[in-house]
PDB file of C-alpha atoms in Angstrom:
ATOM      1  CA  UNK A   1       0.000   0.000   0.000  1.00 37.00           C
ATOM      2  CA  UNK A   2       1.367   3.394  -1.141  1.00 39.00           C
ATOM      3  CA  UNK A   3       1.751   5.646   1.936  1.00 41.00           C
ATOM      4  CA  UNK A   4       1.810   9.523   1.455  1.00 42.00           C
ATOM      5  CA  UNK A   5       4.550  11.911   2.780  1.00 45.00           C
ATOM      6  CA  UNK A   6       2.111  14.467   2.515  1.00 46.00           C
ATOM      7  CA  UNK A   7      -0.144  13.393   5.001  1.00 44.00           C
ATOM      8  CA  UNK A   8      -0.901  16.908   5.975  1.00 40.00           C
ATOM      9  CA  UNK A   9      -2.713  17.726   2.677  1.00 60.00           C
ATOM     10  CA  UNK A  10      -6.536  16.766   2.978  1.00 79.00           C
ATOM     11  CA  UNK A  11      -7.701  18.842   1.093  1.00 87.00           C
ATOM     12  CA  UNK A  12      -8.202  17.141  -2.438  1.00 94.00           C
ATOM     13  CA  UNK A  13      -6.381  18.119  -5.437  1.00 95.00           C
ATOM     14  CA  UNK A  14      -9.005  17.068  -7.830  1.00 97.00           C
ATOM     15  CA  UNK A  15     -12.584  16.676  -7.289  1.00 96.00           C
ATOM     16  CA  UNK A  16     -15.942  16.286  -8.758  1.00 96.00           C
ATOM     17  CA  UNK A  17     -19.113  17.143  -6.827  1.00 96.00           C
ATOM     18  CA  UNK A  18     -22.639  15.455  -7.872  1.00 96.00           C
ATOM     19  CA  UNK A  19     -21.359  15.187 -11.490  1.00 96.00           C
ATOM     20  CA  UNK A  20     -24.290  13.775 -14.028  1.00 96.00           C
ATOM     21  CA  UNK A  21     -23.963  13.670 -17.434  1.00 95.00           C
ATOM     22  CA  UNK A  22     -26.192  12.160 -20.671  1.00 93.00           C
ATOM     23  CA  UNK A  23     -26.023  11.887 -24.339  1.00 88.00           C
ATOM     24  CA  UNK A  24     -28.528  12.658 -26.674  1.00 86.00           C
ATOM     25  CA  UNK A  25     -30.108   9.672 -28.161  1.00 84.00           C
ATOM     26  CA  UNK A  26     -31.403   9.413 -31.977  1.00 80.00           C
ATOM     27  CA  UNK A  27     -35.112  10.125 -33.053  1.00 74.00           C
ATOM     28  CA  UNK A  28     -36.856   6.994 -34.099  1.00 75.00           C
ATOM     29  CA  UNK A  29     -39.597   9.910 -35.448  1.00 75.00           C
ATOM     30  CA  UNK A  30     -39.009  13.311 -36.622  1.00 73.00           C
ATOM     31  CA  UNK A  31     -41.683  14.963 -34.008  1.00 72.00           C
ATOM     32  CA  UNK A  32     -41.036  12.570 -31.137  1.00 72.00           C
ATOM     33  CA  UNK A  33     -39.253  13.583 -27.887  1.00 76.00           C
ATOM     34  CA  UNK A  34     -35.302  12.662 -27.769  1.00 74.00           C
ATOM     35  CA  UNK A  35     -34.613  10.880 -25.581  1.00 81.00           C
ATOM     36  CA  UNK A  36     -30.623  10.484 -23.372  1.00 83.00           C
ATOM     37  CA  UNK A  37     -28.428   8.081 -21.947  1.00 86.00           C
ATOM     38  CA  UNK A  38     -27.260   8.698 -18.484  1.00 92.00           C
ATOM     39  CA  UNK A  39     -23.388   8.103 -18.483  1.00 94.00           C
ATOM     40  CA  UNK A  40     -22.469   9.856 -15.131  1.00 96.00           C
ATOM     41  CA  UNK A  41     -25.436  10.209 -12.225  1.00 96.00           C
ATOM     42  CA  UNK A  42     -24.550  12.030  -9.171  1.00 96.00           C
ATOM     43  CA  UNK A  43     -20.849  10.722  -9.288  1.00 97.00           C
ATOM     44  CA  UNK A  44     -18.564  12.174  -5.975  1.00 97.00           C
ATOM     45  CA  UNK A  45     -14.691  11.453  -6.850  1.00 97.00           C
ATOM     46  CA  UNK A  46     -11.578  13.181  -5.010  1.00 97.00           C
ATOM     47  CA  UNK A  47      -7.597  12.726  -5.342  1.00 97.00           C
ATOM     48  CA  UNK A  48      -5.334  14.417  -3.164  1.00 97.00           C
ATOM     49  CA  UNK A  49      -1.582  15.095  -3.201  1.00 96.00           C
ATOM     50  CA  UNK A  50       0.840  12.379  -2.934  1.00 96.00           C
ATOM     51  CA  UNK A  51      -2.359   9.874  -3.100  1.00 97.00           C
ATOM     52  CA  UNK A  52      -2.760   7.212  -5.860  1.00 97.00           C
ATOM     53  CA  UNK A  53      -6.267   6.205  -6.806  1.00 98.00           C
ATOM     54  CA  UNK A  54      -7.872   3.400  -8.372  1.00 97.00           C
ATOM     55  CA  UNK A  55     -11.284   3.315 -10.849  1.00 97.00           C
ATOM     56  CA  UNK A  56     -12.843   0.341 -11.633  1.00 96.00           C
ATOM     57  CA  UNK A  57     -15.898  -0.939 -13.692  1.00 94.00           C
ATOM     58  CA  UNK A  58     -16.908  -3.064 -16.008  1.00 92.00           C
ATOM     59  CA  UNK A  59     -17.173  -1.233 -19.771  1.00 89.00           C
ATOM     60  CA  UNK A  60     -19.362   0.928 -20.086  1.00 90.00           C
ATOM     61  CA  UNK A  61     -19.879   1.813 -16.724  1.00 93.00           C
ATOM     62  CA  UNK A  62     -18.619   5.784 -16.841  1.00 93.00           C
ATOM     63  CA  UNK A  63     -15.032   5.739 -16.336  1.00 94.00           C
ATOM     64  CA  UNK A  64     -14.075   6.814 -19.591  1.00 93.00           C
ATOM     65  CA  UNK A  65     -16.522   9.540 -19.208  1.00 95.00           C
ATOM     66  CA  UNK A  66     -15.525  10.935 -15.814  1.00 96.00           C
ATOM     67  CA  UNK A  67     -11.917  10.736 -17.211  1.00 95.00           C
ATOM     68  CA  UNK A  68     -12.875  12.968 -19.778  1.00 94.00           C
ATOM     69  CA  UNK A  69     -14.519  15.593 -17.197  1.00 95.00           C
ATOM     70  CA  UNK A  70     -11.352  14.793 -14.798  1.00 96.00           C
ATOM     71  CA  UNK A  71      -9.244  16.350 -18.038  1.00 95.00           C
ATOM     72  CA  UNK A  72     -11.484  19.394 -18.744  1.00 93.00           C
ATOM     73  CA  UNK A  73     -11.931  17.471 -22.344  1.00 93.00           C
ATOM     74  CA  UNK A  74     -15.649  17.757 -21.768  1.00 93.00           C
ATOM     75  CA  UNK A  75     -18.380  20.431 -19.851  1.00 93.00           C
ATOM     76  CA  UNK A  76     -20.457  18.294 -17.323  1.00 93.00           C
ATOM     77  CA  UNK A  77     -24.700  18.976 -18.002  1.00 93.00           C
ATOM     78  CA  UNK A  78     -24.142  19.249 -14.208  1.00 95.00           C
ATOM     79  CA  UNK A  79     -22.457  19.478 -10.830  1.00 96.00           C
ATOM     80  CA  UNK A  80     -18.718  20.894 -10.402  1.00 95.00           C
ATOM     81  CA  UNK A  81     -15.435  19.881 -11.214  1.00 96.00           C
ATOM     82  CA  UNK A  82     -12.930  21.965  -8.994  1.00 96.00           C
ATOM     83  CA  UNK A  83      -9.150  21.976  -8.944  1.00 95.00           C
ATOM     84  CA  UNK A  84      -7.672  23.076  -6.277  1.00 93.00           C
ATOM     85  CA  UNK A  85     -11.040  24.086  -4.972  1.00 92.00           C
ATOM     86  CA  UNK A  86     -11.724  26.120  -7.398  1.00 92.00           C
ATOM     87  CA  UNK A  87     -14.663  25.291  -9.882  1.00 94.00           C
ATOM     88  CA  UNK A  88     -12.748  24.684 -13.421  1.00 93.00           C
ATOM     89  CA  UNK A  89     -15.517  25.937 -15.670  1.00 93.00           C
ATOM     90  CA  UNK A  90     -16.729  28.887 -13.506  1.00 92.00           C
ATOM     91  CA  UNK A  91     -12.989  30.490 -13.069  1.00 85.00           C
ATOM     92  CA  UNK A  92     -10.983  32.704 -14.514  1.00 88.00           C
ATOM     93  CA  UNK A  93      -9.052  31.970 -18.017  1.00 88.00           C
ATOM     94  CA  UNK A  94      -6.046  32.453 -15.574  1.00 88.00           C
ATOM     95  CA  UNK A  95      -7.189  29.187 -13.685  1.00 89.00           C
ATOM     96  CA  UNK A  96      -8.316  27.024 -16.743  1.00 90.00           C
ATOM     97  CA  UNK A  97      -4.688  27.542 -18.124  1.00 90.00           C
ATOM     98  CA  UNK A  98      -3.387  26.367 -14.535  1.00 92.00           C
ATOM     99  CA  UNK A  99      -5.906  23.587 -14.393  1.00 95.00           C
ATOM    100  CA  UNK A 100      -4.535  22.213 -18.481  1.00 93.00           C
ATOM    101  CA  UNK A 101      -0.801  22.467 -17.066  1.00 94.00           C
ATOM    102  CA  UNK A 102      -1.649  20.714 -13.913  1.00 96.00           C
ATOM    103  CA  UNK A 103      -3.374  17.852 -14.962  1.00 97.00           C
ATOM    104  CA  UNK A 104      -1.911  15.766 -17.472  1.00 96.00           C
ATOM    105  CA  UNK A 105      -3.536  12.129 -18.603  1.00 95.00           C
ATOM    106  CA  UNK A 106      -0.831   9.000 -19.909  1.00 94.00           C
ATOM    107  CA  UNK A 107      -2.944   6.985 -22.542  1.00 85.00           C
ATOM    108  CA  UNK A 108      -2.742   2.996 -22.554  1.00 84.00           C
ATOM    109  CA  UNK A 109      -0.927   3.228 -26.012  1.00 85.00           C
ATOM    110  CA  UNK A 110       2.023   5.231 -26.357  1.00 83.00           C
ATOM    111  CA  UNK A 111       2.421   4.455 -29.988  1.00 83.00           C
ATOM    112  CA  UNK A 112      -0.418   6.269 -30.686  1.00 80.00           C
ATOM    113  CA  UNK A 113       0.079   9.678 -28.785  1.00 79.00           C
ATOM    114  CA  UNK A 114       3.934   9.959 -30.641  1.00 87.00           C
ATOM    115  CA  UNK A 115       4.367  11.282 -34.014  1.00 90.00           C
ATOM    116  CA  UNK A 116       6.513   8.474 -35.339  1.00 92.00           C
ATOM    117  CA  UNK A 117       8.236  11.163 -37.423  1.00 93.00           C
ATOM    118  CA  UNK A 118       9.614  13.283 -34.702  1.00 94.00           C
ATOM    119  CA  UNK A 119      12.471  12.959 -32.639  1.00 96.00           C
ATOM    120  CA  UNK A 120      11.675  12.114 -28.681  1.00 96.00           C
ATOM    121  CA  UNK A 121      13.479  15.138 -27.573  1.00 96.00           C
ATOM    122  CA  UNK A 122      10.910  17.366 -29.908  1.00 95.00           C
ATOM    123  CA  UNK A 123       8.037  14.942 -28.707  1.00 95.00           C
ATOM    124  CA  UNK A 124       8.969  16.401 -25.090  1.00 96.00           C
ATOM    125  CA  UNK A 125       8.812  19.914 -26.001  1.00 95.00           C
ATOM    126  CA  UNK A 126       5.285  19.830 -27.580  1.00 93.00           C
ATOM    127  CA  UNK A 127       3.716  20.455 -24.408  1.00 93.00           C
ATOM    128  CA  UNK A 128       5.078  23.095 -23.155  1.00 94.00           C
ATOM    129  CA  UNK A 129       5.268  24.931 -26.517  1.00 92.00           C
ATOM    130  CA  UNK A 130       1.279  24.224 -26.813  1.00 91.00           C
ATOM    131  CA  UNK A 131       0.866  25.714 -22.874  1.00 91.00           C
ATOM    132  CA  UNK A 132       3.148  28.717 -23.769  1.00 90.00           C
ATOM    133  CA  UNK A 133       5.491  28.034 -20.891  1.00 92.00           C
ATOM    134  CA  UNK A 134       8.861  29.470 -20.550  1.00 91.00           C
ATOM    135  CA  UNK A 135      12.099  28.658 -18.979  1.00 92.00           C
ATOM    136  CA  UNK A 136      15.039  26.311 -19.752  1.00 95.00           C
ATOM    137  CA  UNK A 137      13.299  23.444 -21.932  1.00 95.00           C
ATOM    138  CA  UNK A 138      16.447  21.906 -22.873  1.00 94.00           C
ATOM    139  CA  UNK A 139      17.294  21.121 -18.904  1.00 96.00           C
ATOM    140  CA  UNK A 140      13.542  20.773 -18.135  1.00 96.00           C
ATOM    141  CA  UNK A 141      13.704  17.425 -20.828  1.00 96.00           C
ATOM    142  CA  UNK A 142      16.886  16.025 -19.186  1.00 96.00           C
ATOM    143  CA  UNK A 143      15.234  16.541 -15.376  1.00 97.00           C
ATOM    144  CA  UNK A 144      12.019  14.450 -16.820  1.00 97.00           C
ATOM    145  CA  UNK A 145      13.984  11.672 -18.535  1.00 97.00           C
ATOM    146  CA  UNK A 146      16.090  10.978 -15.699  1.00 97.00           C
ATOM    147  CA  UNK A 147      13.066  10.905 -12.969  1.00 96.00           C
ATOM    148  CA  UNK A 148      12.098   8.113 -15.339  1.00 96.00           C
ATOM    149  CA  UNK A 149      14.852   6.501 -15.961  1.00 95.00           C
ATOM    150  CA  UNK A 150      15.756   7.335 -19.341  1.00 96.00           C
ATOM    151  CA  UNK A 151      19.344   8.717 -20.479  1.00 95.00           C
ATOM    152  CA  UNK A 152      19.753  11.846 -22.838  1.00 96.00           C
ATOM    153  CA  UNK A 153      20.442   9.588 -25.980  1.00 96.00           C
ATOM    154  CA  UNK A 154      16.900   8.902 -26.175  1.00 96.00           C
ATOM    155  CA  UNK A 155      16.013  12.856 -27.033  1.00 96.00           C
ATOM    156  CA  UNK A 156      17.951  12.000 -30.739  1.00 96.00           C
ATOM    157  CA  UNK A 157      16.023   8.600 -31.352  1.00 96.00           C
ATOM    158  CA  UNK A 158      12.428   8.295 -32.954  1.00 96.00           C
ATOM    159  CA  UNK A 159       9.171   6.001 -31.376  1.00 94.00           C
ATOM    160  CA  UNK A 160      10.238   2.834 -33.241  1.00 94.00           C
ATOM    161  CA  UNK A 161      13.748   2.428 -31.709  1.00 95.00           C
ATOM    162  CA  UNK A 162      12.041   1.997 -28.567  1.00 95.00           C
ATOM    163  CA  UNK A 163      10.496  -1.465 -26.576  1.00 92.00           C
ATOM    164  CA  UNK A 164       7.297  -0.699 -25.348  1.00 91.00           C
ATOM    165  CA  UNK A 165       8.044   0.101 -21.709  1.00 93.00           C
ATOM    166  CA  UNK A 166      10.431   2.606 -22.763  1.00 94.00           C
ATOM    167  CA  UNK A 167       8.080   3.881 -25.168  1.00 95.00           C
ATOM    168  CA  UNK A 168       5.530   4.333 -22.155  1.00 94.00           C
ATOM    169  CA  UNK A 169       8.382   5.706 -19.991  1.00 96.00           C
ATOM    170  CA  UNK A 170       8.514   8.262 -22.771  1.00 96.00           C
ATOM    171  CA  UNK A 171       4.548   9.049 -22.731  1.00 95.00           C
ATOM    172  CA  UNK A 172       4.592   9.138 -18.948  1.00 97.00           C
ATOM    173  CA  UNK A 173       7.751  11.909 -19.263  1.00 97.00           C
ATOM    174  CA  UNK A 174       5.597  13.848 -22.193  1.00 96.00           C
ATOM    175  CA  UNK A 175       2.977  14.342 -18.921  1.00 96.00           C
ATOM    176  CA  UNK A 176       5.239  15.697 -16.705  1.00 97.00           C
ATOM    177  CA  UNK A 177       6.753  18.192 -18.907  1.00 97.00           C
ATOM    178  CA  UNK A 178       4.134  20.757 -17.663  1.00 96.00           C
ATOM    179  CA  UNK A 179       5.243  19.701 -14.442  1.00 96.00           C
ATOM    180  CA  UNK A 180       1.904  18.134 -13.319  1.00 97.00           C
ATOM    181  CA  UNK A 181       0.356  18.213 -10.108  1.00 97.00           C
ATOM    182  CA  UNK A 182      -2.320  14.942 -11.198  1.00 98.00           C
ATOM    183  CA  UNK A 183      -1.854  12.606 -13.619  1.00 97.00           C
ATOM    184  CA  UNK A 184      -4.905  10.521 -15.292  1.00 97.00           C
ATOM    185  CA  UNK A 185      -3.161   7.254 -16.343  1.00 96.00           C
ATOM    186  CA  UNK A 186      -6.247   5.440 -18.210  1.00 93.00           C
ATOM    187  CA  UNK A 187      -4.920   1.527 -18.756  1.00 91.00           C
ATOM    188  CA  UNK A 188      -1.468   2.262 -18.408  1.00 92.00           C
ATOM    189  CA  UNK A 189       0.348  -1.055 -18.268  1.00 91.00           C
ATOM    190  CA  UNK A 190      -2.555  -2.960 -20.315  1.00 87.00           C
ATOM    191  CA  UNK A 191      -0.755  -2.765 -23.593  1.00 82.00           C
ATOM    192  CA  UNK A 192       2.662  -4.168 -22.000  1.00 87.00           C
ATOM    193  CA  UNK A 193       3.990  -7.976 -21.941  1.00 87.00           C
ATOM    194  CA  UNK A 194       3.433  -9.004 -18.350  1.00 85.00           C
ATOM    195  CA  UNK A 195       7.339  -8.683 -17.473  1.00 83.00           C
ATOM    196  CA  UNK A 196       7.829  -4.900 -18.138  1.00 91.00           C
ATOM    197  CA  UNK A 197       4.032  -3.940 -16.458  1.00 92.00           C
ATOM    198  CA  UNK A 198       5.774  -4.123 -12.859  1.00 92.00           C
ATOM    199  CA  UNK A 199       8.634  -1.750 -14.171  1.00 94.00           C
ATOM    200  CA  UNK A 200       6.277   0.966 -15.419  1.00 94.00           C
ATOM    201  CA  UNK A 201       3.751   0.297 -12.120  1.00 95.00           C
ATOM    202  CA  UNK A 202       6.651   0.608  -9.869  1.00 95.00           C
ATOM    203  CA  UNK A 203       7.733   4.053 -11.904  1.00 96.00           C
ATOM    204  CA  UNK A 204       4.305   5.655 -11.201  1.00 96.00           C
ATOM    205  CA  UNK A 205       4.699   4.916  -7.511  1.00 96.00           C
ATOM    206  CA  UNK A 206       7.520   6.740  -7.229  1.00 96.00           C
ATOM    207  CA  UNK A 207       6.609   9.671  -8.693  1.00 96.00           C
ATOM    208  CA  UNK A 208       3.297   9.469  -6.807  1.00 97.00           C
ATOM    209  CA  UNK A 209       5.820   9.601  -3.891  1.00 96.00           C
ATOM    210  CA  UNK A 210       9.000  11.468  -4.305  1.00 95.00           C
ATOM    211  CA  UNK A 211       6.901  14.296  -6.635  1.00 95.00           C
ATOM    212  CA  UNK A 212       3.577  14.528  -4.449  1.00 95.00           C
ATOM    213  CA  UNK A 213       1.659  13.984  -7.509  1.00 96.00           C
ATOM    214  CA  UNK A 214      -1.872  12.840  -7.728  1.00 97.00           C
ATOM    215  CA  UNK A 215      -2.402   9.587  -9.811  1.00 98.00           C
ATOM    216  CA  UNK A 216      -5.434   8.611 -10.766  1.00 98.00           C
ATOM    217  CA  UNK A 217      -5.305   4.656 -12.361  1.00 97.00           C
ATOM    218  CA  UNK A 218      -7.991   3.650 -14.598  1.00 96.00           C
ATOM    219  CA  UNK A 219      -7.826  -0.246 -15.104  1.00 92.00           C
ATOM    220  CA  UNK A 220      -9.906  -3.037 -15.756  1.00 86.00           C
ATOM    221  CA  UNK A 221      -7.033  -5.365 -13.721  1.00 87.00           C
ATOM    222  CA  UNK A 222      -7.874  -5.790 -10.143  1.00 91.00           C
ATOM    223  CA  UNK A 223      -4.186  -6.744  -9.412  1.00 89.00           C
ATOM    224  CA  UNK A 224      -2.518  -3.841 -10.846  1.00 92.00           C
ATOM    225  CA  UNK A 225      -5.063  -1.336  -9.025  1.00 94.00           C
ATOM    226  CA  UNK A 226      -3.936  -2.610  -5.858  1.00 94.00           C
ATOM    227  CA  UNK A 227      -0.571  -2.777  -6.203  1.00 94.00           C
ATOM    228  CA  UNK A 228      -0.442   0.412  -7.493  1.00 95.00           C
ATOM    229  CA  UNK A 229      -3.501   2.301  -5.393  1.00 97.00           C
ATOM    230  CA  UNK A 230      -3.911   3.557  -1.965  1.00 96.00           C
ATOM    231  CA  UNK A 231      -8.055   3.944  -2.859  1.00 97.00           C
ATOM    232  CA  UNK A 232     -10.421   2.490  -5.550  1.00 97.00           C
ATOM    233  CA  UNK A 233     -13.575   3.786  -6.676  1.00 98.00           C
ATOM    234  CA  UNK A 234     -15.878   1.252  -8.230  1.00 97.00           C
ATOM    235  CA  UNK A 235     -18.431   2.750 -11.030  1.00 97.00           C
ATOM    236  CA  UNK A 236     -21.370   0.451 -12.271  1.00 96.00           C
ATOM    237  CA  UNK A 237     -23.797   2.282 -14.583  1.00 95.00           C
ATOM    238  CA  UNK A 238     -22.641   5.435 -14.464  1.00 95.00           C
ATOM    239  CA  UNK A 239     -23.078   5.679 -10.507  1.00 97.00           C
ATOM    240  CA  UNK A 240     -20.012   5.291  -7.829  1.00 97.00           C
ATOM    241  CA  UNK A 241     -21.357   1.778  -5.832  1.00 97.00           C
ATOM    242  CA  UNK A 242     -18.442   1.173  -3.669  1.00 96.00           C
ATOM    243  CA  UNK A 243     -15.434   2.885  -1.952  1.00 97.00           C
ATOM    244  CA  UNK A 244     -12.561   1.813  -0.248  1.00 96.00           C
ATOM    245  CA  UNK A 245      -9.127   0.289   0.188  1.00 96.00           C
ATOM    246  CA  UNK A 246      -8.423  -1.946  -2.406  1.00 95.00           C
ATOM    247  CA  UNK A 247      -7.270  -5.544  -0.384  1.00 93.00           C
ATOM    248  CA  UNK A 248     -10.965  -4.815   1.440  1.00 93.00           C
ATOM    249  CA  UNK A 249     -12.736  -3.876  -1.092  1.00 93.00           C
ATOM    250  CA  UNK A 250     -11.930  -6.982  -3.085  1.00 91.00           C
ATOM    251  CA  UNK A 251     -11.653  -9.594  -0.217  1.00 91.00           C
ATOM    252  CA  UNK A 252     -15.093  -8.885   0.999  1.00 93.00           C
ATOM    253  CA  UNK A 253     -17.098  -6.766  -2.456  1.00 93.00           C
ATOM    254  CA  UNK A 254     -20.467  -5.477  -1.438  1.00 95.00           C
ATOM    255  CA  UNK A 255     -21.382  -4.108  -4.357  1.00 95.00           C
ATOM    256  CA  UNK A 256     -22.784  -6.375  -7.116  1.00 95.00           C
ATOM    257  CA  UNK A 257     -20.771  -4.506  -9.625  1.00 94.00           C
ATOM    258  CA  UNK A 258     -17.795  -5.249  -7.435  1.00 94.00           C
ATOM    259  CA  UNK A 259     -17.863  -9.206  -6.706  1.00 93.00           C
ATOM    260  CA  UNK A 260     -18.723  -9.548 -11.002  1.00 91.00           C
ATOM    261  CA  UNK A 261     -15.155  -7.762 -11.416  1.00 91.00           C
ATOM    262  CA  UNK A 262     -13.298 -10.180  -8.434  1.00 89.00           C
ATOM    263  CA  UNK A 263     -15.598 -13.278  -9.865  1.00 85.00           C
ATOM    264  CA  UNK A 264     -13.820 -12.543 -12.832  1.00 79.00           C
ATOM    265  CA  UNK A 265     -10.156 -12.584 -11.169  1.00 73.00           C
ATOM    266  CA  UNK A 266      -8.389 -16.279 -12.323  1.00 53.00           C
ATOM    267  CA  UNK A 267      -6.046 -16.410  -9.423  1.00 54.00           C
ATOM    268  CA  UNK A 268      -7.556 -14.364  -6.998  1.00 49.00           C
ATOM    269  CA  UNK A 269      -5.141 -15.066  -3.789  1.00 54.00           C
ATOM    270  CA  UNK A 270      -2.380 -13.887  -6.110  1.00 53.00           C
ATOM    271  CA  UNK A 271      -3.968 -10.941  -8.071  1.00 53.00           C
ATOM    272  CA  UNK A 272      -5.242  -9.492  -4.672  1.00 54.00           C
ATOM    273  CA  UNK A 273      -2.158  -9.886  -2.163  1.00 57.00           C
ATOM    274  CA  UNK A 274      -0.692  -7.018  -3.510  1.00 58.00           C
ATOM    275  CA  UNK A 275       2.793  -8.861  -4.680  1.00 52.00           C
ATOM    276  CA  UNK A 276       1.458  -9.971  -7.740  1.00 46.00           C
ATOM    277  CA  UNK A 277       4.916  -8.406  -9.179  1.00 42.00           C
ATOM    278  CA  UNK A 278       6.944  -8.224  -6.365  1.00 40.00           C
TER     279      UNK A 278
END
């Protein structure tokens, strides 16, 4: 279990407050009433600093859509979404450029969010070109490739000289450029062989620890969520049905939605001790 040094911060970092959200559905008739699907209903989610948090659902049960409102991607038909306490979508333009620096999302494929064509060194740079922020960018690239372990031959090399841990080393470096306070890691490890998903898993904790970052781990693997996570959220149609630690949570699931996902789990003694890549 991850343990904060920042054990003073309870205030959260990252919040949503009664979030609901719906899409509009087709007309069957041209004069009939459209009707919605409810995606998010009445959702309460919170990560603080130095805290690593787990959501968990079966698909299509809202995480990719509370990811997207976690990331400012989308405008919530209702209830708040506040960094820092402050309500992202009713501030300032000051605070919704500080809330786009601060939180930063690592996709499951990093293939797909490089530009094959560009060096890694320019791939690091994007960000803080496209958030206008100054300073030394040539020693802000070499502090982010060292905290992941990467040397400063990797800035001359392109995506396909890379294995794909080091490729998602890279993506997870491309988030902190901004220098992060959360980041949204949505399947992180689910596109690696087995043998380099402890390696990335193990990076993430210690940035959640020596950087006092957020983390918020989306994952469909019960095993990885609580190795990695402090906290898991469980979503089932739309609606958050079960909070807690993660060993509790999945030893003794309340929730329905919660024993289908550990039902699911092969070797369950294993998956949920924790050491599953110890």
């Amino acid at each position: 279990m991850n343990v904060s040094p920042f054990p003073g911060d309870s205030r959260p970092l990252l919040e949503v407050r009664q979030l609901n959200h719906a899409y509009p559905l087709r007309r069957h008739k041209l004069f009939e009433p459209r009707s919605v699907l409810k995606v998010l209903q009445g959702v309460d989610f919170a990560v603080r600093r130095g805290e690593a948090v787990g959501l968990v659902g079966e698909s299509g049960s809202g995480k990719t859509t509370l990811s997207r409102m976690l990331t400012g991607v989308e405008k919530p038909h209702d209830g708040h979404v506040l960094y820092d306490g402050s309500d992202v979508w009713s501030g300032t333009p000051e605070q919704r450029q500080l809330f786009r620096r601060s939180v930063q999302v690592v996709l499951q494929n990093p293939r797909s969010s490089l530009d094959p064509r560009m060096r890694v060194g320019t791939s690091l740079l994007e960000p803080l070109r496209s958030l206008k922020i100054e300073g030394d960018h040539a020693a802000r690239v070499l502090e982010v490739l060292d905290q992941v372990g990467l040397t400063k031959s990797a800035m001359e090399r392109f995506p396909h000289e890379f294995s794909g841990g080091q490729l998602q080393r890279i993506a997870i470096a491309r988030a902190l450029m901004p220098g992060p306070k959360v980041l949204i890691a949505d399947e992180p490890v689910s596109a690696l062989d087995v043998s380099i998903q402890a390696q990335v898993l193990n990076l993430l904790k210690d940035l959640v620890r020596d950087l006092g970052l957020g983390l918020v781990f989306i994952a469909h693997d019960l095993s990885v969520v609580t190795y990695t996570t402090s906290k898991v959220y469980v979503m089932s149609s739309g609606k958050i049905v079960e909070v807690g630690k993660p060993l509790d949570l999945f030893r003794a699931p309340k929730a329905e939605a919660t024993q289908n996902l550990v039902a699911a789990i092969l070797t369950v003694e294993l998956g949920l001790s924790g050491k599953a890549f110890a």
